[in-house]
Amino acid sequence: MKKLLLILLAVFSAYVARAQVEVDLNEEFFTLPSEVTDAYLDSITVKKTAVNNYWMAGAFGGAALPYGYFNPVRYVRWQVKYPVYGFSVIRYFTMFGRFPNMGLEVGAQLDYEGYEFKRSKETGNIFTESGAYKALMSVPEAFMLSHFHFDVGDHFKLMAKVGIYGGYRQSITRIPEESYAQSKTFLEHEHSFQDYDRRWSYGLKGGVGFGLMFDPIEIHAVVHIKWGWGSFWNPDYTSPYYYRFGYPLDSGFTIGVYYQLTPRHGHSRAYLRKLARQIVEQENKQ
């Protein structure tokens, strides 16, 4: 008898729970005031705001640090040359509607390339290239970079760039080793390119930095690195049996000022809360 009562009690409890669930499911999640009719809802226009989808343009300046890498290996040192200056246009966008950290940067600048060989501590000798232990070239360049950014609050962001560049070595200045200083051959090409010199420069370019945002002005500080694929000279110009090369491997630093050509809508939590408050305030005013 007790078992029968327990079974009946369990069945009754299950029925009551099911009925309660059905009532809860049929109950509306929220209710609207009676004056909010279908006609009123149809009259409302919702403006869709794209997050981090805007254009900006600006100019930058800084310094270049030519270095280079060579085969056979040579002792080299950093050079410092300035000013580097240029301009770029940046387009931020949300890729696939899901990734608001993407961008594309296209621009041009006056940069520098070259090398400076150090004297060997063991032998006291210094390598030269056609009598010059140091050379510096001005190189107008154009570049196209993928521009990644991450907002940290309303006024600060981190940035990273990577892409390609191409340029043309426009002028050159060579500094001779003492024993070649008065050589007629050296003096003839001290400020000129020779047949074996290569003028085109191209390769990979990238950088990391940060930005300060005070809409509509942004200030960008970037440390960049350039890995050139265009050799300074023909690798076998001294002998068909002796292969040697030298490529740009340079760094630099620039600071730029940019103007937002279209409104910026950030994707940090703080900015999204601010944007939501602005939308509500505008609706209330209307």
mmCIF file of C-alpha atoms in Angstrom:
data_model
loop_
_atom_site.group_PDB
_atom_site.id
_atom_site.type_symbol
_atom_site.label_atom_id
_atom_site.label_comp_id
_atom_site.label_asym_id
_atom_site.label_seq_id
_atom_site.Cartn_x
_atom_site.Cartn_y
_atom_site.Cartn_z
ATOM 1 C CA MET A 1 0.000 0.000 0.000
ATOM 2 C CA LYS A 2 2.800 2.375 0.903
ATOM 3 C CA LYS A 3 4.569 1.639 -2.400
ATOM 4 C CA LEU A 4 1.364 2.426 -4.324
ATOM 5 C CA LEU A 5 0.981 5.744 -2.520
ATOM 6 C CA LEU A 6 4.590 6.680 -3.243
ATOM 7 C CA ILE A 7 4.135 5.858 -6.960
ATOM 8 C CA LEU A 8 0.940 7.936 -7.161
ATOM 9 C CA LEU A 9 2.651 10.844 -5.379
ATOM 10 C CA ALA A 10 5.582 10.741 -7.788
ATOM 11 C CA VAL A 11 3.271 10.698 -10.834
ATOM 12 C CA PHE A 12 1.248 13.641 -9.444
ATOM 13 C CA SER A 13 4.437 15.659 -8.767
ATOM 14 C CA ALA A 14 5.694 15.078 -12.314
ATOM 15 C CA TYR A 15 2.332 16.213 -13.747
ATOM 16 C CA VAL A 16 2.346 19.399 -11.670
ATOM 17 C CA ALA A 17 5.944 20.198 -12.702
ATOM 18 C CA ARG A 18 5.105 19.695 -16.378
ATOM 19 C CA ALA A 19 2.085 21.939 -16.129
ATOM 20 C CA GLN A 20 4.203 24.626 -14.468
ATOM 21 C CA VAL A 21 6.806 24.425 -17.256
ATOM 22 C CA GLU A 22 4.087 24.776 -19.909
ATOM 23 C CA VAL A 23 2.730 27.857 -18.150
ATOM 24 C CA ASP A 24 6.207 29.372 -17.894
ATOM 25 C CA LEU A 25 6.887 28.703 -21.579
ATOM 26 C CA ASN A 26 3.629 30.301 -22.650
ATOM 27 C CA GLU A 27 4.255 33.366 -20.517
ATOM 28 C CA GLU A 28 5.760 36.317 -22.452
ATOM 29 C CA PHE A 29 9.363 37.208 -21.719
ATOM 30 C CA PHE A 30 8.472 40.896 -21.517
ATOM 31 C CA THR A 31 5.474 43.098 -22.103
ATOM 32 C CA LEU A 32 5.146 46.453 -23.840
ATOM 33 C CA PRO A 33 2.983 49.368 -22.793
ATOM 34 C CA SER A 34 -0.448 49.394 -24.418
ATOM 35 C CA GLU A 35 0.340 52.601 -26.368
ATOM 36 C CA VAL A 36 3.234 50.854 -28.187
ATOM 37 C CA THR A 37 1.397 49.483 -31.206
ATOM 38 C CA ASP A 38 2.640 47.594 -34.255
ATOM 39 C CA ALA A 39 2.249 50.742 -36.338
ATOM 40 C CA TYR A 40 4.515 52.638 -33.904
ATOM 41 C CA LEU A 41 7.189 49.940 -34.035
ATOM 42 C CA ASP A 42 7.077 49.945 -37.852
ATOM 43 C CA SER A 43 7.711 53.699 -37.885
ATOM 44 C CA ILE A 44 10.982 53.450 -35.931
ATOM 45 C CA THR A 45 14.208 53.545 -37.985
ATOM 46 C CA VAL A 46 17.142 51.777 -36.351
ATOM 47 C CA LYS A 47 20.489 53.172 -37.525
ATOM 48 C CA LYS A 48 23.158 50.494 -37.751
ATOM 49 C CA THR A 49 26.577 51.688 -36.571
ATOM 50 C CA ALA A 50 29.658 49.882 -37.884
ATOM 51 C CA VAL A 51 32.276 49.332 -35.185
ATOM 52 C CA ASN A 52 35.816 50.515 -36.031
ATOM 53 C CA ASN A 53 34.919 51.190 -39.640
ATOM 54 C CA TYR A 54 36.500 54.495 -40.629
ATOM 55 C CA TRP A 55 39.131 56.300 -42.707
ATOM 56 C CA MET A 56 42.003 58.506 -41.627
ATOM 57 C CA ALA A 57 44.957 60.208 -43.277
ATOM 58 C CA GLY A 58 48.074 61.858 -41.945
ATOM 59 C CA ALA A 59 51.793 62.527 -42.127
ATOM 60 C CA PHE A 60 54.743 61.176 -40.141
ATOM 61 C CA GLY A 61 58.419 61.808 -39.572
ATOM 62 C CA GLY A 62 61.336 60.193 -37.801
ATOM 63 C CA ALA A 63 64.709 58.558 -38.312
ATOM 64 C CA ALA A 64 66.113 55.537 -40.155
ATOM 65 C CA LEU A 65 68.686 53.066 -38.827
ATOM 66 C CA PRO A 66 70.330 51.343 -41.841
ATOM 67 C CA TYR A 67 72.222 48.150 -41.016
ATOM 68 C CA GLY A 68 72.268 45.455 -43.713
ATOM 69 C CA TYR A 69 73.393 41.826 -43.822
ATOM 70 C CA PHE A 70 76.126 40.351 -45.971
ATOM 71 C CA ASN A 71 77.709 37.216 -47.363
ATOM 72 C CA PRO A 72 80.470 36.622 -46.470
ATOM 73 C CA VAL A 73 79.646 37.871 -42.991
ATOM 74 C CA ARG A 74 81.033 41.310 -42.195
ATOM 75 C CA TYR A 75 81.234 43.361 -39.032
ATOM 76 C CA VAL A 76 78.664 46.128 -39.371
ATOM 77 C CA ARG A 77 77.264 48.904 -37.203
ATOM 78 C CA TRP A 78 73.996 50.850 -37.116
ATOM 79 C CA GLN A 79 73.807 54.215 -38.839
ATOM 80 C CA VAL A 80 71.348 56.939 -37.862
ATOM 81 C CA LYS A 81 69.927 59.086 -40.648
ATOM 82 C CA TYR A 82 67.098 61.616 -40.548
ATOM 83 C CA PRO A 83 64.686 62.956 -41.416
ATOM 84 C CA VAL A 84 62.452 60.159 -42.667
ATOM 85 C CA TYR A 85 59.103 61.633 -43.660
ATOM 86 C CA GLY A 86 55.997 60.552 -45.523
ATOM 87 C CA PHE A 87 52.231 60.200 -45.493
ATOM 88 C CA SER A 88 49.683 57.381 -45.448
ATOM 89 C CA VAL A 89 45.968 56.660 -45.625
ATOM 90 C CA ILE A 90 44.525 54.077 -43.234
ATOM 91 C CA ARG A 91 41.231 52.232 -43.617
ATOM 92 C CA TYR A 92 39.907 50.369 -40.580
ATOM 93 C CA PHE A 93 37.178 47.759 -41.041
ATOM 94 C CA THR A 94 35.470 44.817 -39.367
ATOM 95 C CA MET A 95 36.385 41.707 -41.313
ATOM 96 C CA PHE A 96 33.541 39.215 -41.887
ATOM 97 C CA GLY A 97 31.471 41.293 -39.466
ATOM 98 C CA ARG A 98 33.298 39.636 -36.545
ATOM 99 C CA PHE A 99 36.868 40.952 -36.281
ATOM 100 C CA PRO A 100 36.993 44.711 -35.552
ATOM 101 C CA ASN A 101 40.812 44.828 -35.378
ATOM 102 C CA MET A 102 41.647 44.901 -39.088
ATOM 103 C CA GLY A 103 42.950 47.667 -41.303
ATOM 104 C CA LEU A 104 44.866 48.507 -44.467
ATOM 105 C CA GLU A 105 47.518 51.243 -44.749
ATOM 106 C CA VAL A 106 48.855 52.639 -48.030
ATOM 107 C CA GLY A 107 51.446 55.403 -48.263
ATOM 108 C CA ALA A 108 54.828 56.684 -49.380
ATOM 109 C CA GLN A 109 57.968 57.981 -47.666
ATOM 110 C CA LEU A 110 61.558 59.064 -48.119
ATOM 111 C CA ASP A 111 63.731 56.431 -46.448
ATOM 112 C CA TYR A 112 67.450 55.546 -46.350
ATOM 113 C CA GLU A 113 69.506 52.401 -46.900
ATOM 114 C CA GLY A 114 73.178 51.614 -46.617
ATOM 115 C CA TYR A 115 75.917 49.999 -44.589
ATOM 116 C CA GLU A 116 78.910 50.782 -42.409
ATOM 117 C CA PHE A 117 81.590 48.164 -41.831
ATOM 118 C CA LYS A 118 83.449 47.974 -38.506
ATOM 119 C CA ARG A 119 87.144 47.341 -38.114
ATOM 120 C CA SER A 120 88.029 43.848 -36.961
ATOM 121 C CA LYS A 121 89.365 43.773 -33.395
ATOM 122 C CA GLU A 122 91.481 40.700 -34.169
ATOM 123 C CA THR A 123 93.214 41.863 -37.350
ATOM 124 C CA GLY A 124 92.658 45.627 -37.347
ATOM 125 C CA ASN A 125 91.427 45.418 -40.938
ATOM 126 C CA ILE A 126 88.186 46.883 -42.254
ATOM 127 C CA PHE A 127 86.131 45.492 -45.110
ATOM 128 C CA THR A 128 85.358 47.780 -48.031
ATOM 129 C CA GLU A 129 83.045 47.696 -51.013
ATOM 130 C CA SER A 130 84.912 49.199 -53.973
ATOM 131 C CA GLY A 131 87.070 51.160 -51.542
ATOM 132 C CA ALA A 132 84.185 52.396 -49.368
ATOM 133 C CA TYR A 133 83.632 51.149 -45.824
ATOM 134 C CA LYS A 134 80.437 53.204 -45.524
ATOM 135 C CA ALA A 135 77.639 54.086 -47.950
ATOM 136 C CA LEU A 136 74.283 55.795 -47.543
ATOM 137 C CA MET A 137 71.465 55.959 -50.108
ATOM 138 C CA SER A 138 68.220 57.940 -50.164
ATOM 139 C CA VAL A 139 65.290 55.769 -51.230
ATOM 140 C CA PRO A 140 61.774 57.069 -52.038
ATOM 141 C CA GLU A 141 59.384 54.212 -51.223
ATOM 142 C CA ALA A 142 55.746 53.218 -51.523
ATOM 143 C CA PHE A 143 54.201 50.637 -49.203
ATOM 144 C CA MET A 144 51.008 48.688 -48.523
ATOM 145 C CA LEU A 145 50.577 47.177 -45.064
ATOM 146 C CA SER A 146 48.025 45.153 -43.149
ATOM 147 C CA HIS A 147 47.337 47.286 -40.083
ATOM 148 C CA PHE A 148 46.159 45.466 -36.944
ATOM 149 C CA HIS A 149 45.003 47.442 -33.913
ATOM 150 C CA PHE A 150 43.560 46.769 -30.472
ATOM 151 C CA ASP A 151 41.779 49.487 -28.511
ATOM 152 C CA VAL A 152 42.648 49.781 -24.811
ATOM 153 C CA GLY A 153 40.112 52.212 -23.387
ATOM 154 C CA ASP A 154 38.837 55.293 -25.194
ATOM 155 C CA HIS A 155 42.172 57.007 -25.906
ATOM 156 C CA PHE A 156 44.852 54.333 -26.320
ATOM 157 C CA LYS A 157 45.473 51.483 -28.753
ATOM 158 C CA LEU A 158 48.198 49.015 -29.677
ATOM 159 C CA MET A 159 49.187 48.526 -33.324
ATOM 160 C CA ALA A 160 51.076 46.058 -35.500
ATOM 161 C CA LYS A 161 51.801 46.278 -39.239
ATOM 162 C CA VAL A 162 53.175 43.970 -41.893
ATOM 163 C CA GLY A 163 53.262 44.172 -45.674
ATOM 164 C CA ILE A 164 55.355 44.955 -48.743
ATOM 165 C CA TYR A 165 57.281 47.961 -49.993
ATOM 166 C CA GLY A 166 59.059 49.038 -53.141
ATOM 167 C CA GLY A 167 61.494 51.880 -53.812
ATOM 168 C CA TYR A 168 64.257 53.256 -56.013
ATOM 169 C CA ARG A 169 67.742 54.142 -54.749
ATOM 170 C CA GLN A 170 68.019 57.729 -55.836
ATOM 171 C CA SER A 171 71.396 58.988 -54.602
ATOM 172 C CA ILE A 172 74.457 57.552 -52.880
ATOM 173 C CA THR A 173 77.347 58.857 -50.781
ATOM 174 C CA ARG A 174 80.350 56.617 -50.122
ATOM 175 C CA ILE A 175 82.965 57.152 -47.410
ATOM 176 C CA PRO A 176 86.402 55.692 -48.291
ATOM 177 C CA GLU A 177 88.867 53.769 -46.206
ATOM 178 C CA GLU A 178 92.023 55.880 -45.766
ATOM 179 C CA SER A 179 94.118 54.010 -48.312
ATOM 180 C CA TYR A 180 91.478 54.610 -51.019
ATOM 181 C CA ALA A 181 90.691 58.245 -50.178
ATOM 182 C CA GLN A 182 92.735 59.716 -53.054
ATOM 183 C CA SER A 183 92.183 56.911 -55.494
ATOM 184 C CA LYS A 184 91.026 58.184 -58.870
ATOM 185 C CA THR A 185 88.765 55.163 -59.299
ATOM 186 C CA PHE A 186 87.071 55.802 -55.967
ATOM 187 C CA LEU A 187 86.631 59.535 -56.581
ATOM 188 C CA GLU A 188 84.873 58.767 -59.853
ATOM 189 C CA HIS A 189 82.078 56.838 -58.145
ATOM 190 C CA GLU A 190 82.007 58.498 -54.705
ATOM 191 C CA HIS A 191 78.577 60.024 -55.442
ATOM 192 C CA SER A 192 77.424 57.929 -58.380
ATOM 193 C CA PHE A 193 76.030 54.466 -59.019
ATOM 194 C CA GLN A 194 78.030 52.008 -61.089
ATOM 195 C CA ASP A 195 76.921 49.423 -63.613
ATOM 196 C CA TYR A 196 77.096 46.691 -61.004
ATOM 197 C CA ASP A 197 74.965 48.603 -58.479
ATOM 198 C CA ARG A 198 71.291 47.716 -58.256
ATOM 199 C CA ARG A 199 68.841 50.606 -57.934
ATOM 200 C CA TRP A 200 65.504 48.918 -57.177
ATOM 201 C CA SER A 201 64.674 48.108 -53.565
ATOM 202 C CA TYR A 202 61.776 45.917 -52.439
ATOM 203 C CA GLY A 203 60.838 43.465 -49.714
ATOM 204 C CA LEU A 204 58.937 43.107 -46.443
ATOM 205 C CA LYS A 205 58.161 45.911 -44.026
ATOM 206 C CA GLY A 206 56.512 45.790 -40.606
ATOM 207 C CA GLY A 207 56.341 47.449 -37.236
ATOM 208 C CA VAL A 208 54.758 47.719 -33.808
ATOM 209 C CA GLY A 209 53.649 50.761 -31.868
ATOM 210 C CA PHE A 210 50.841 52.540 -30.065
ATOM 211 C CA GLY A 211 48.325 55.247 -30.795
ATOM 212 C CA LEU A 212 46.758 58.059 -28.772
ATOM 213 C CA MET A 213 43.198 58.920 -29.839
ATOM 214 C CA PHE A 214 41.618 62.316 -29.227
ATOM 215 C CA ASP A 215 38.837 62.250 -31.823
ATOM 216 C CA PRO A 216 39.213 63.342 -34.569
ATOM 217 C CA ILE A 217 43.019 63.461 -34.072
ATOM 218 C CA GLU A 218 45.253 60.417 -33.556
ATOM 219 C CA ILE A 219 48.968 60.308 -32.752
ATOM 220 C CA HIS A 220 50.852 57.164 -33.810
ATOM 221 C CA ALA A 221 54.329 56.144 -32.605
ATOM 222 C CA VAL A 222 55.828 53.162 -34.456
ATOM 223 C CA VAL A 223 59.111 51.234 -34.472
ATOM 224 C CA HIS A 224 59.506 49.529 -37.842
ATOM 225 C CA ILE A 225 61.824 47.012 -39.463
ATOM 226 C CA LYS A 226 62.550 46.483 -43.156
ATOM 227 C CA TRP A 227 63.863 43.286 -44.718
ATOM 228 C CA GLY A 228 65.001 44.058 -48.266
ATOM 229 C CA TRP A 229 65.074 41.490 -51.063
ATOM 230 C CA GLY A 230 66.883 43.725 -53.545
ATOM 231 C CA SER A 231 70.673 43.379 -53.316
ATOM 232 C CA PHE A 232 72.895 46.475 -53.196
ATOM 233 C CA TRP A 233 74.983 45.164 -56.117
ATOM 234 C CA ASN A 234 75.271 42.272 -58.545
ATOM 235 C CA PRO A 235 76.532 39.390 -56.399
ATOM 236 C CA ASP A 236 79.117 38.186 -58.958
ATOM 237 C CA TYR A 237 80.380 41.479 -60.370
ATOM 238 C CA THR A 238 83.952 40.973 -59.087
ATOM 239 C CA SER A 239 84.279 37.409 -60.351
ATOM 240 C CA PRO A 240 81.944 34.750 -61.793
ATOM 241 C CA TYR A 241 83.480 32.318 -59.300
ATOM 242 C CA TYR A 242 82.992 34.444 -56.187
ATOM 243 C CA TYR A 243 79.411 35.007 -55.076
ATOM 244 C CA ARG A 244 78.788 37.716 -52.474
ATOM 245 C CA PHE A 245 75.742 39.809 -51.657
ATOM 246 C CA GLY A 246 74.460 42.576 -49.381
ATOM 247 C CA TYR A 247 70.803 43.295 -48.580
ATOM 248 C CA PRO A 248 69.012 45.943 -46.488
ATOM 249 C CA LEU A 249 68.039 44.895 -42.979
ATOM 250 C CA ASP A 250 67.071 48.193 -41.394
ATOM 251 C CA SER A 251 65.035 49.665 -38.586
ATOM 252 C CA GLY A 252 63.622 53.065 -37.729
ATOM 253 C CA PHE A 253 61.194 55.117 -35.662
ATOM 254 C CA THR A 254 58.413 57.478 -36.705
ATOM 255 C CA ILE A 255 55.730 59.638 -35.069
ATOM 256 C CA GLY A 256 52.644 60.535 -37.105
ATOM 257 C CA VAL A 257 49.608 62.766 -36.734
ATOM 258 C CA TYR A 258 46.385 61.517 -38.356
ATOM 259 C CA TYR A 259 42.960 63.034 -38.912
ATOM 260 C CA GLN A 260 39.843 60.840 -38.876
ATOM 261 C CA LEU A 261 38.044 61.433 -42.168
ATOM 262 C CA THR A 262 34.942 59.573 -40.969
ATOM 263 C CA PRO A 263 33.596 59.093 -37.389
ATOM 264 C CA ARG A 264 35.282 56.486 -35.234
ATOM 265 C CA HIS A 265 33.279 53.987 -33.204
ATOM 266 C CA GLY A 266 35.614 51.966 -31.007
ATOM 267 C CA HIS A 267 35.071 48.407 -29.841
ATOM 268 C CA SER A 268 36.277 48.558 -26.230
ATOM 269 C CA ARG A 269 33.639 47.910 -23.555
ATOM 270 C CA ALA A 270 33.887 51.459 -22.292
ATOM 271 C CA TYR A 271 33.333 52.892 -25.768
ATOM 272 C CA LEU A 272 30.407 50.575 -26.511
ATOM 273 C CA ARG A 273 28.714 51.597 -23.242
ATOM 274 C CA LYS A 274 29.272 55.244 -24.170
ATOM 275 C CA LEU A 275 27.809 54.662 -27.626
ATOM 276 C CA ALA A 276 24.744 52.917 -26.150
ATOM 277 C CA ARG A 277 24.115 55.859 -23.804
ATOM 278 C CA GLN A 278 24.336 58.287 -26.727
ATOM 279 C CA ILE A 279 21.793 56.278 -28.738
ATOM 280 C CA VAL A 280 19.353 56.190 -25.806
ATOM 281 C CA GLU A 281 19.750 59.929 -25.205
ATOM 282 C CA GLN A 282 19.055 60.686 -28.881
ATOM 283 C CA GLU A 283 15.930 58.518 -28.852
ATOM 284 C CA ASN A 284 14.669 60.231 -25.702
ATOM 285 C CA LYS A 285 15.152 63.679 -27.255
ATOM 286 C CA GLN A 286 13.081 62.653 -30.259
#
